Coordinates of C-alpha atoms and ligand atoms in Angstrom, one line a residue:
M299 CA 30.2 -17.1 5.4
P300 CA 31.8 -18.8 7.8
N301 CA 31.2 -22.5 7.3
T302 CA 30.6 -22.1 12.0
L303 CA 28.3 -19.6 11.4
A304 CA 26.2 -21.1 8.8
R305 CA 26.4 -24.7 11.1
M306 CA 25.6 -22.6 13.7
R307 CA 22.0 -21.4 11.7
W308 CA 21.4 -24.5 10.2
C309 CA 21.4 -26.6 13.8
L310 CA 19.5 -23.7 15.4
A311 CA 17.3 -24.0 12.2
V312 CA 16.9 -27.2 12.8
A313 CA 16.4 -27.5 16.3
M314 CA 13.8 -24.9 16.4
G315 CA 11.8 -27.0 13.3
L316 CA 11.8 -29.5 15.6
A317 CA 10.6 -27.8 18.6
A318 CA 7.8 -26.0 16.3
G319 CA 7.0 -29.6 15.7
V320 CA 7.5 -29.1 11.9
V321 CA 9.5 -30.8 9.2
L322 CA 11.4 -27.1 7.3
A323 CA 12.6 -28.1 3.9
Q324 CA 13.0 -24.6 3.3
Q325 CA 13.7 -24.0 -1.2
P326 CA 16.0 -20.1 -0.9
V327 CA 14.1 -17.5 -3.1
D328 CA 16.3 -16.8 -5.7
R329 CA 15.8 -14.2 -8.3
D330 CA 13.6 -16.4 -11.1
A331 CA 12.0 -17.4 -8.6
L332 CA 11.1 -14.4 -7.9
L333 CA 10.2 -13.4 -12.3
D334 CA 8.3 -16.4 -12.1
S335 CA 5.5 -16.5 -9.1
P336 CA 5.2 -20.1 -9.8
N337 CA 0.9 -20.7 -8.9
A338 CA 0.8 -22.3 -5.6
E339 CA 3.2 -20.0 -3.8
W340 CA 2.6 -16.2 -3.2
L341 CA 6.0 -14.3 -2.8
T342 CA 6.1 -10.9 -3.5
Y343 CA 3.5 -8.2 -2.0
G344 CA 1.7 -8.0 -5.6
G345 CA 1.8 -11.7 -6.7
D346 CA 4.1 -11.3 -8.6
Y347 CA 6.0 -8.0 -9.5
A348 CA 3.4 -6.6 -11.9
E349 CA 1.6 -6.2 -9.2
T350 CA -1.2 -8.3 -10.1
H351 CA -3.2 -9.7 -7.2
Y352 CA -3.6 -12.5 -9.6
S353 CA -3.6 -16.1 -9.1
P354 CA -3.1 -18.7 -11.8
L355 CA -5.5 -21.4 -9.0
D356 CA -8.9 -22.3 -10.0
Q357 CA -9.4 -25.8 -8.5
I358 CA -11.8 -22.7 -6.2
N359 CA -13.8 -21.6 -8.8
D360 CA -17.1 -19.9 -9.7
S361 CA -18.5 -23.5 -9.9
N362 CA -17.9 -24.4 -6.7
V363 CA -16.3 -21.5 -4.6
E364 CA -20.2 -21.1 -2.7
R365 CA -18.4 -25.2 -0.7
L366 CA -16.1 -22.0 0.8
G367 CA -15.5 -22.7 4.3
L368 CA -13.1 -22.2 7.3
A369 CA -9.4 -24.4 6.6
W370 CA -8.5 -22.9 10.1
E371 CA -7.4 -19.4 11.6
W372 CA -5.0 -18.2 14.2
E373 CA -5.9 -15.7 16.7
I374 CA -3.1 -13.0 16.8
A375 CA -3.1 -11.4 19.8
G376 CA -2.4 -8.2 21.4
T377 CA -2.9 -6.1 18.0
A378 CA -5.5 -3.8 18.5
G379 CA -5.4 -1.6 15.6
N380 CA -5.9 -2.4 11.9
L381 CA -4.0 -4.7 10.0
E382 CA -3.4 -4.5 6.0
S383 CA 0.0 -7.2 5.4
T384 CA -0.9 -9.0 2.7
P385 CA 0.6 -12.6 3.6
L386 CA 3.2 -14.0 1.6
V387 CA 3.7 -18.5 1.0
R388 CA 6.4 -19.7 0.5
D389 CA 7.4 -23.8 1.3
G390 CA 4.5 -24.7 3.5
V391 CA 4.8 -21.4 6.2
I392 CA 2.9 -18.0 5.9
Y393 CA 4.1 -15.3 6.8
A394 CA 2.9 -11.7 7.3
T395 CA 3.3 -9.1 10.0
G396 CA 0.5 -7.3 12.5
T397 CA 0.6 -4.1 13.9
W398 CA 3.4 -2.4 15.7
S399 CA 5.6 -4.6 13.3
N400 CA 5.6 -7.7 14.3
V401 CA 6.4 -10.5 12.3
F402 CA 5.3 -14.0 12.7
A403 CA 6.3 -17.6 10.1
I404 CA 2.7 -20.1 10.7
D405 CA 1.8 -23.7 9.5
A406 CA -0.2 -22.7 6.1
R407 CA -1.5 -26.5 6.3
T408 CA -2.4 -25.7 10.2
G409 CA -2.3 -22.4 11.2
E410 CA 0.3 -23.4 13.8
Q411 CA 2.9 -20.5 15.1
I412 CA 6.2 -21.4 14.2
W413 CA 8.5 -18.2 14.6
R414 CA 6.9 -15.1 16.1
W415 CA 9.8 -11.9 16.7
D416 CA 8.3 -8.7 18.4
P417 CA 10.8 -5.6 17.1
G418 CA 9.7 -3.8 21.0
I419 CA 8.9 -0.9 19.3
V420 CA 8.5 2.4 21.9
R421 CA 4.7 3.0 22.1
S422 CA 5.1 6.2 22.9
R423 CA 6.6 9.5 21.0
A424 CA 6.4 10.9 24.8
D425 CA 9.2 8.2 25.5
G426 CA 11.3 7.8 21.8
G427 CA 8.6 6.5 20.3
P428 CA 7.3 6.4 16.1
S429 CA 5.6 9.8 15.2
V430 CA 2.9 7.6 12.8
C431 CA -0.4 9.7 11.4
C432 CA -2.4 6.6 10.9
G433 CA -1.8 3.1 13.0
P434 CA 0.6 1.4 13.9
V435 CA -0.2 -0.8 10.6
N436 CA 2.0 -2.4 8.4
R437 CA 1.4 -3.5 5.0
G438 CA 4.0 -6.9 4.8
L439 CA 7.4 -8.5 3.7
A440 CA 9.3 -9.6 1.2
M441 CA 11.8 -12.1 0.8
Y442 CA 14.8 -13.6 -1.1
G443 CA 17.4 -16.1 0.3
D444 CA 16.6 -17.3 3.2
K445 CA 15.9 -14.1 4.6
V446 CA 12.0 -12.7 5.0
F447 CA 12.9 -8.2 5.3
A448 CA 10.2 -6.1 7.6
G449 CA 10.6 -2.3 7.8
L450 CA 9.4 -0.9 11.1
L451 CA 7.5 2.0 12.6
D452 CA 11.2 2.9 13.7
G453 CA 12.4 3.5 10.7
R454 CA 15.2 0.0 10.8
L455 CA 15.2 -2.2 8.1
V456 CA 15.3 -5.8 8.8
A457 CA 16.0 -8.8 8.0
L458 CA 14.9 -12.3 9.4
N459 CA 16.0 -15.2 8.9
R460 CA 12.9 -17.5 7.4
A461 CA 13.4 -20.6 9.8
T462 CA 14.8 -19.2 12.8
G463 CA 12.3 -15.2 12.9
L464 CA 16.3 -14.9 14.0
V465 CA 17.8 -11.4 13.0
D466 CA 19.5 -11.6 10.1
W467 CA 21.0 -7.8 9.3
A468 CA 19.2 -4.5 10.5
V469 CA 19.7 -0.5 9.3
Q470 CA 18.5 2.4 10.8
T471 CA 17.1 3.4 7.2
T472 CA 15.2 7.5 8.6
P473 CA 17.9 9.5 10.2
L474 CA 17.0 9.1 13.6
G475 CA 14.8 12.0 15.8
L476 CA 12.8 13.1 12.7
D477 CA 8.7 12.0 12.3
Y478 CA 10.3 9.2 10.0
S479 CA 8.2 5.5 10.0
I480 CA 8.0 2.8 7.7
T481 CA 4.8 1.1 7.2
G482 CA 5.3 -0.3 3.3
A483 CA 6.0 -4.1 2.5
P484 CA 9.5 -3.5 0.7
R485 CA 10.2 -4.9 -2.5
V486 CA 13.6 -7.1 -3.6
V487 CA 14.2 -6.3 -7.5
N488 CA 17.7 -7.8 -8.3
D489 CA 19.3 -8.8 -4.8
K490 CA 18.7 -5.5 -3.6
V491 CA 16.2 -4.8 -1.4
V492 CA 14.1 -1.5 -2.0
I493 CA 12.3 0.8 0.9
G494 CA 11.0 3.7 1.1
N495 CA 9.3 5.6 4.7
S496 CA 6.3 7.8 5.8
G497 CA 5.3 11.0 8.3
A498 CA 4.4 13.9 5.4
E499 CA 1.3 14.7 7.7
F500 CA 4.7 15.9 10.2
G501 CA 7.4 16.9 8.2
V502 CA 9.8 14.8 6.7
R503 CA 11.7 15.1 2.9
G504 CA 10.4 11.7 1.0
Y505 CA 13.1 9.2 -0.4
V506 CA 13.3 5.6 -1.1
T507 CA 16.6 3.5 -0.5
A508 CA 17.9 -0.2 -2.0
Y509 CA 19.9 -2.0 0.1
D510 CA 22.4 -5.3 0.0
A511 CA 20.3 -8.0 0.5
E512 CA 22.4 -10.4 1.3
T513 CA 24.8 -7.9 3.8
G514 CA 22.5 -4.8 4.2
E515 CA 24.4 -1.9 3.1
Q516 CA 22.9 0.7 1.2
L517 CA 23.3 0.5 -2.4
W518 CA 21.2 3.4 -3.5
R519 CA 18.7 6.5 -2.6
F520 CA 16.3 8.8 -4.7
H521 CA 15.2 11.9 -2.5
T522 CA 11.6 12.3 -4.1
V523 CA 11.7 16.2 -3.1
P524 CA 14.3 18.0 -3.5
G525 CA 16.4 19.4 0.1
N526 CA 17.7 23.2 0.3
P527 CA 20.0 24.1 -3.4
A528 CA 22.7 25.4 -0.3
D529 CA 23.6 22.0 0.3
G530 CA 23.9 20.9 -3.9
F531 CA 21.7 18.8 -4.7
E532 CA 21.0 15.5 -5.6
S533 CA 21.4 14.8 -9.1
E534 CA 20.4 16.5 -11.8
A535 CA 17.0 14.8 -11.1
M536 CA 16.7 17.2 -8.1
E537 CA 17.5 19.8 -9.7
R538 CA 15.4 20.4 -11.5
A539 CA 12.3 19.7 -9.4
A540 CA 14.2 22.7 -7.9
E541 CA 13.1 24.9 -10.3
T542 CA 9.2 24.1 -9.6
W543 CA 9.3 25.1 -6.1
S544 CA 9.9 28.3 -3.8
G545 CA 10.3 29.9 -0.8
E546 CA 12.4 27.3 1.9
W547 CA 10.0 24.1 1.5
W548 CA 13.2 22.3 3.2
I549 CA 12.9 24.3 6.3
V550 CA 9.2 21.7 6.8
G551 CA 10.9 18.8 4.1
G552 CA 7.9 18.6 1.0
G553 CA 6.1 16.1 2.0
G554 CA 6.9 12.9 -1.5
T555 CA 7.1 10.0 1.3
V556 CA 7.5 6.7 -0.6
W557 CA 4.5 4.5 1.9
D558 CA 3.5 1.7 -0.6
G559 CA 3.8 1.4 -3.8
Y560 CA 6.3 -0.1 -5.9
A561 CA 5.9 -2.0 -9.3
F562 CA 8.9 -2.9 -10.6
D563 CA 10.0 -4.2 -15.0
P564 CA 12.4 -6.5 -15.3
E565 CA 13.4 -5.6 -19.1
E566 CA 13.4 -2.0 -19.2
N567 CA 15.3 -2.8 -15.6
L568 CA 12.8 0.1 -14.2
L569 CA 11.4 1.0 -10.3
Y570 CA 8.5 2.3 -9.8
I571 CA 7.2 4.5 -7.2
G572 CA 4.4 6.1 -6.6
T573 CA 5.1 9.4 -4.0
G574 CA 2.9 11.4 -1.0
N575 CA 1.4 15.1 -0.5
G576 CA 3.0 17.8 0.2
S577 CA 4.4 18.9 3.7
P578 CA 2.8 20.6 4.7
W579 CA -0.5 20.5 3.2
S580 CA -1.2 24.1 1.5
R581 CA 0.7 24.6 -1.0
A582 CA 0.3 29.0 -0.1
I583 CA 2.3 27.8 3.0
R584 CA 4.8 25.0 1.5
S585 CA 5.6 26.8 -2.0
P586 CA 4.3 31.1 -1.6
E587 CA 5.2 31.7 -5.5
G588 CA 3.1 28.5 -6.1
G589 CA 5.0 25.5 -8.5
D590 CA 4.0 22.2 -8.9
N591 CA 6.5 21.8 -6.7
L592 CA 8.2 17.8 -8.2
Y593 CA 8.1 15.3 -7.7
L594 CA 4.5 14.8 -5.2
S595 CA 1.5 12.7 -6.5
S596 CA 3.5 11.4 -9.4
I597 CA 4.7 7.8 -10.6
V598 CA 7.9 7.9 -10.9
A599 CA 10.2 5.7 -13.5
V600 CA 13.9 5.1 -11.7
D601 CA 17.2 3.1 -12.5
A602 CA 16.3 -1.0 -10.1
D603 CA 20.5 -0.9 -10.2
T604 CA 22.1 2.8 -10.2
G605 CA 18.1 4.5 -8.5
E606 CA 18.8 7.1 -11.1
M607 CA 15.0 8.9 -12.4
R608 CA 14.0 8.3 -15.6
W609 CA 10.7 9.9 -16.6
Y610 CA 8.2 10.9 -14.2
Y611 CA 4.6 11.4 -14.1
Q612 CA 2.9 13.6 -11.5
T613 CA -0.6 13.0 -10.6
T614 CA -0.9 16.0 -8.8
P615 CA 0.7 19.1 -9.6
G616 CA 1.7 21.5 -6.8
D617 CA -0.3 19.2 -4.6
D618 CA -3.2 21.5 -2.5
W619 CA -5.6 18.3 -0.7
D620 CA -2.6 15.6 0.5
Y621 CA -3.4 13.6 -2.1
T622 CA -1.1 11.3 -2.6
A623 CA -0.6 9.1 -5.6
V624 CA 1.8 6.0 -3.6
Q625 CA -1.6 3.4 -4.1
P626 CA -0.9 0.8 -5.6
L627 CA 1.4 0.6 -9.3
M628 CA 0.2 -2.8 -11.7
L629 CA 1.7 -2.6 -14.8
L630 CA -0.2 -4.2 -17.9
D631 CA 0.2 -4.9 -21.5
L632 CA -3.1 -3.9 -23.8
E633 CA -4.0 -3.9 -26.8
I634 CA -5.1 0.4 -26.7
D635 CA -6.3 1.8 -30.5
G636 CA -5.2 -1.0 -32.1
R637 CA -1.2 -0.7 -30.9
E638 CA 0.5 -2.5 -28.5
R639 CA 1.5 -0.7 -25.0
Q640 CA 3.1 -1.5 -22.1
V641 CA 1.0 0.7 -18.8
I642 CA 1.7 1.1 -16.1
V643 CA -2.0 2.1 -14.1
K644 CA -3.7 2.7 -11.2
A645 CA -6.0 5.1 -9.1
P646 CA -4.6 7.6 -6.1
K647 CA -6.4 9.2 -4.1
N648 CA -7.4 12.3 -6.2
G649 CA -10.2 9.8 -8.1
F650 CA -8.1 9.8 -11.3
F651 CA -7.5 6.5 -12.9
Y652 CA -3.9 6.6 -15.4
V653 CA -3.0 5.1 -17.5
I654 CA 0.6 5.5 -18.8
D655 CA 3.0 4.6 -20.9
R656 CA 5.2 2.9 -18.5
T657 CA 8.6 3.0 -21.3
S658 CA 8.9 6.5 -21.5
G659 CA 6.2 7.8 -18.7
A660 CA 4.0 9.0 -21.4
F661 CA 0.9 10.5 -20.7
I662 CA -2.3 8.0 -22.6
S663 CA -6.1 8.8 -20.7
A664 CA -6.8 9.2 -17.1
Q665 CA -10.9 8.6 -16.1
P666 CA -12.8 9.5 -13.0
F667 CA -13.4 6.6 -10.9
S668 CA -15.1 8.5 -7.0
D669 CA -18.6 9.4 -7.9
D670 CA -17.2 13.1 -5.8
V671 CA -14.1 14.1 -7.7
T672 CA -14.7 18.4 -7.1
W673 CA -11.0 19.5 -8.2
A674 CA -10.9 18.8 -11.3
T675 CA -12.9 19.0 -13.7
G676 CA -10.2 16.3 -16.3
I677 CA -7.1 15.3 -17.7
D678 CA -6.6 17.1 -20.4
Q679 CA -6.0 14.8 -23.0
E680 CA -3.1 16.2 -24.8
T681 CA -0.7 16.9 -21.5
G682 CA -1.9 14.5 -18.9
R683 CA -2.6 17.9 -16.6
P684 CA -5.4 18.1 -14.8
I685 CA -8.2 21.0 -15.5
E686 CA -8.0 22.5 -12.3
N687 CA -11.2 23.7 -10.8
P688 CA -10.1 26.6 -10.2
D689 CA -12.6 27.0 -6.4
A690 CA -10.3 24.2 -5.5
R691 CA -7.2 26.7 -4.4
Y692 CA -7.0 28.1 -0.9
D693 CA -4.5 30.7 0.4
A694 CA -4.4 33.0 3.7
E695 CA -6.8 34.9 1.8
S696 CA -9.4 32.7 1.1
T697 CA -11.9 31.3 4.5
G698 CA -11.4 28.1 2.9
V699 CA -13.8 25.6 0.8
W700 CA -14.8 22.2 0.5
V701 CA -12.5 20.0 -2.5
S702 CA -14.2 16.0 -3.1
P703 CA -11.5 14.0 -2.0
G704 CA -11.2 14.0 1.1
P705 CA -7.3 12.9 2.5
G706 CA -8.6 9.4 2.7
G707 CA -8.9 10.4 -1.1
A708 CA -11.1 7.9 -3.3
H709 CA -8.9 4.7 -3.1
N710 CA -6.2 4.4 -0.4
W711 CA -3.5 1.7 0.2
H712 CA -5.9 -1.1 -0.7
P713 CA -4.7 -3.8 -3.1
M714 CA -6.1 -3.6 -7.0
S715 CA -5.3 -7.2 -8.7
Y716 CA -6.2 -7.6 -11.8
N717 CA -7.6 -10.3 -14.0
P718 CA -6.3 -11.2 -17.3
D719 CA -9.4 -13.4 -18.7
T720 CA -11.6 -10.1 -18.1
G721 CA -9.0 -8.1 -18.6
L722 CA -9.9 -5.7 -15.3
V723 CA -9.0 -4.0 -12.4
Y724 CA -11.2 -4.8 -9.5
F725 CA -10.2 -2.1 -6.6
P726 CA -12.5 -1.1 -3.8
A727 CA -12.9 3.0 -4.2
G728 CA -15.5 5.8 -1.4
S729 CA -16.4 9.3 -2.2
S730 CA -15.2 12.0 0.4
N731 CA -15.6 15.3 0.8
F732 CA -13.7 18.1 3.0
F733 CA -13.1 21.6 3.6
Y734 CA -9.6 22.8 3.3
S735 CA -8.3 25.7 5.1
V736 CA -5.3 27.3 5.7
D737 CA -4.3 28.0 9.1
A738 CA -3.2 31.7 9.6
E739 CA -0.9 30.8 12.5
F740 CA 0.3 27.4 11.8
E741 CA 4.2 27.1 12.5
Y742 CA 6.5 24.4 12.5
E743 CA 6.4 22.2 14.7
P744 CA 9.3 19.6 15.0
G745 CA 6.5 15.9 16.3
G746 CA 4.3 17.9 16.0
F747 CA 0.8 17.7 12.5
N748 CA 2.2 20.3 10.5
T749 CA -0.6 20.1 7.3
G750 CA -0.7 23.6 7.8
V751 CA -4.6 23.4 7.1
P752 CA -7.1 23.3 9.8
F753 CA -9.1 19.5 10.6
G754 CA -13.3 20.9 11.7
R755 CA -14.9 24.1 10.9
G756 CA -11.3 25.2 9.9
A757 CA -10.1 30.0 8.9
A758 CA -13.9 30.2 7.8
G759 CA -14.8 29.5 11.4
D760 CA -18.5 30.1 12.3
D761 CA -19.2 30.7 8.4
R762 CA -18.2 27.5 6.8
P763 CA -20.5 27.2 4.6
P764 CA -23.1 24.2 4.6
R765 CA -21.6 20.6 4.2
P766 CA -22.0 19.0 -0.2
E767 CA -23.9 16.5 -0.6
L768 CA -21.8 13.7 -1.8
R769 CA -22.9 11.5 -4.6
G770 CA -21.2 8.4 -5.0
P771 CA -22.1 6.0 -1.4
R772 CA -20.5 7.6 2.3
G773 CA -19.6 3.2 2.1
G774 CA -17.4 3.2 -0.8
V775 CA -17.9 0.4 -3.5
V776 CA -15.4 -1.9 -5.4
L777 CA -15.5 -1.8 -9.1
A778 CA -14.6 -3.5 -11.7
W779 CA -12.6 -1.4 -13.6
D780 CA -11.7 -1.9 -17.9
P781 CA -8.5 -0.4 -18.0
V782 CA -8.0 0.1 -21.4
T783 CA -11.5 1.5 -21.9
N784 CA -10.5 3.7 -19.5
S785 CA -14.5 2.8 -17.6
E786 CA -16.5 1.2 -14.7
V787 CA -17.4 -2.1 -16.2
W788 CA -19.4 -3.2 -12.9
R789 CA -20.0 -2.3 -9.2
V790 CA -21.4 -3.2 -6.0
E791 CA -21.4 -1.3 -2.5
R792 CA -19.0 -1.6 0.2
N793 CA -21.5 -0.4 3.7
G794 CA -17.5 0.5 5.2
T795 CA -16.1 -2.4 5.1
S796 CA -12.6 -2.3 3.7
G797 CA -9.4 -4.7 2.8
G798 CA -8.1 -5.5 -0.6
T799 CA -8.9 -7.5 -3.8
L800 CA -7.9 -10.7 -4.9
S801 CA -8.0 -12.4 -8.3
T802 CA -8.1 -16.0 -9.1
A803 CA -7.8 -18.0 -12.5
G804 CA -10.7 -19.6 -11.1
N805 CA -13.0 -16.5 -12.6
L806 CA -12.8 -14.8 -8.7
V807 CA -12.4 -12.1 -7.3
F808 CA -13.4 -11.4 -3.8
R809 CA -13.7 -8.4 -2.2
P810 CA -14.5 -6.8 1.1
G811 CA -18.5 -5.0 2.2
D812 CA -20.6 -5.6 5.1
S813 CA -18.2 -6.8 7.2
R814 CA -17.7 -10.5 5.3
I815 CA -15.5 -11.3 2.2
W816 CA -17.2 -11.6 -0.8
A817 CA -17.2 -13.6 -4.2
H818 CA -18.0 -13.1 -7.6
D819 CA -17.8 -13.1 -11.1
A820 CA -14.9 -11.9 -12.0
G821 CA -16.2 -10.5 -15.2
T822 CA -19.9 -10.4 -14.9
G823 CA -20.6 -9.3 -10.9
E824 CA -23.1 -11.6 -9.6
A825 CA -22.3 -12.1 -6.7
L826 CA -21.1 -15.8 -6.0
W827 CA -20.6 -17.1 -2.2
S828 CA -19.8 -14.6 1.1
G829 CA -18.6 -15.6 4.5
Y830 CA -18.9 -13.9 7.7
L831 CA -16.0 -12.4 8.9
G832 CA -17.0 -9.7 11.6
S833 CA -15.6 -6.9 10.8
S834 CA -13.0 -5.4 8.1
F835 CA -9.3 -7.2 6.5
A836 CA -6.3 -6.9 5.2
T837 CA -5.9 -8.4 1.7
P838 CA -6.9 -11.9 0.2
V839 CA -4.3 -14.2 -1.3
A840 CA -4.0 -17.8 -2.5
Y841 CA -2.0 -20.7 -2.4
E842 CA -2.1 -24.5 -2.8
L843 CA -0.4 -27.5 -0.8
D844 CA -1.2 -30.8 -0.4
G845 CA -3.7 -30.5 -3.5
R846 CA -5.6 -28.3 -2.2
Q847 CA -5.9 -24.6 -2.8
Y848 CA -7.1 -22.3 0.6
I849 CA -8.2 -18.5 0.9
V850 CA -6.1 -16.9 3.5
V851 CA -6.2 -13.2 5.1
E852 CA -5.8 -11.6 8.1
V853 CA -9.3 -9.8 10.0
N854 CA -9.0 -6.9 12.4
G855 CA -10.4 -7.3 15.6
S856 CA -13.5 -5.6 16.7
G857 CA -15.6 -4.2 19.2
P858 CA -14.6 -2.1 22.2
G859 CA -11.0 -1.1 21.9
F860 CA -9.7 -1.2 18.6
G861 CA -11.4 1.5 17.6
R862 CA -8.2 3.3 19.4
G863 CA -5.8 2.6 16.0
G864 CA -3.2 0.5 18.3
F865 CA -3.0 2.6 21.1
G866 CA -4.7 0.7 23.7
G867 CA -3.4 -2.0 26.4
E868 CA -3.7 -5.0 26.8
E869 CA -6.5 -4.7 28.7
D870 CA -8.9 -2.4 26.6
G871 CA -7.7 -4.9 23.4
P872 CA -11.2 -6.4 20.7
M873 CA -13.9 -7.8 22.3
V874 CA -12.9 -10.2 18.9
P875 CA -9.6 -11.2 18.7
A876 CA -7.5 -10.3 15.2
R877 CA -6.6 -13.6 13.5
M878 CA -5.4 -14.5 10.2
V879 CA -8.1 -17.0 8.9
A880 CA -7.7 -19.5 5.6
L881 CA -10.7 -21.1 3.7
V882 CA -10.8 -23.8 1.7
L883 CA -13.7 -26.0 -0.3
D884 CA -15.5 -27.7 2.0
G885 CA -14.4 -26.4 5.0
E886 CA -15.8 -25.6 8.1
P887 CA -19.0 -23.3 8.3
L888 CA -18.3 -19.2 8.9
P889 CA -20.1 -17.9 12.2
D890 CA -23.5 -16.2 11.0
P891 CA -23.3 -13.0 11.8
P892 CA -24.7 -12.1 15.6
P893 CA -26.5 -8.8 15.2
P894 CA -26.6 -5.5 14.6
A895 CA -23.3 -6.4 12.9
D896 CA -20.0 -4.5 14.3
D897 CA -18.1 -2.9 12.1
E898 CA -14.6 -0.3 11.7
D899 CA -13.0 1.4 8.3
S900 CA -9.8 1.4 8.3
G901 CA -9.6 4.2 6.2
G902 CA -6.7 5.7 7.4
D903 CA -3.1 5.1 5.2
G904 CA 0.3 5.3 6.5
Ligands
CA281 CA1 -0.7 11.6 4.2

């Protein structure tokens, strides 16, 4: 970087810092910092490369958590719609995102805004804005050097200066005019920023791309499904994948978008990605002769420096039900059957909790975590393939079928956390069903919802069979899961309130439920404390400043206007504003809930 430019940036940073009345003493985030994941801070989406959402802080613990109260709150203005961002914390500053790809930095001590950046996303597709399936959401940032990185709804990846919020570089990661968007948080591995995209409900071809963190130069791209064979294959992985498809899948795109989960193993130098559902949903339309349709609904391990595939494990071969496998990935080292295993675990939409060898992709175990799973009766322990319920498939000849889980999935984007002392994984789960049938009139319409599956009564019309009763609670649960035995240890009901979980060394797990944030004994599940937040929330993180431990979380707004998915104008905004809430020991008491409690569930996906 030319010295003059560096000096200009430095002067600007100082000026901005003085203007905001804060002292900015910023340490660059280097490779070692990301590898060490310092206790007092939160440098990456999952808290560490293993994506455990675990904080080693224990000042707030099972003996004093009932003293938790409000340190400060900051109103996140203009953000009707769901907040899904996991904040990052560095040098006393919180970095996070709101809806419509807004990015902001706030003082972690006081909750005062330092800067805010609105990329000015065009809000209507008719005016050239992005196609958005599930609200204008964003799940957060990555951090490296002096920058934070955000993926935007319009497909851009931007690097912002941490001190000033000014754009350092920006690249368009998606072809203009197609129905891609970005809602996921980027990750930084080996000086590269990695980002995928969304859009499989509209019809796109999924991929993930790595960019140079300093310059934004594209370094590699891995497609998750093959393109038109006539155009040639990008890799041997695509050539092999094409053998599992039929028809002209490339016209609609095939799907397999990488819109959320990543993890990184520095020793193996493997980046793990989760891939999305088929596009269209119905395999009968997408790939008329059947087939597994690689690499839809899979965990894929790629070399972090080249993007070359090392292995894959497909959770839902021949996806027919919008069963994305993008849900959070987590790396654990476990002793299973007397052997030390390096594993990757996940609880995707299809309702099974998977434990896979992360060095080889070898199947270890899978068990249903949802009370309502009807598409398969189990996973074959020898082959790792699902034992499908033959009635769960549907085609143009059938009038349709009720299947559990439905497209919202038994677990969606909500982060899960791990506590190394209890050995348990904590995540929200739920029960649902959906009537799947083929839209006999289906024609691909660019810009439209191209699932090939009608909503409502479906192909059966008035002859649709009655909706089966669900076994699990409609409002969902939070599960404590033992990944060694692959079984549930304890559960609590959520009653519709969504959010991710946080584990801490204070023997605590924080989780959503009843419009509150709850703290439980991580081992026994005993409820130790709860605070009323009035709505669903994103995912809490922990940090320490001046000897005090904080818990901070983005909380959705609530009331009229909120339920419009963020598409209402300012005047239609929520009655209760969205806000960032920070909690400390001996803080101000949280408000009592007004009767009756108002609540919104954010079950949509990317
Ligand atoms: Ca989907």
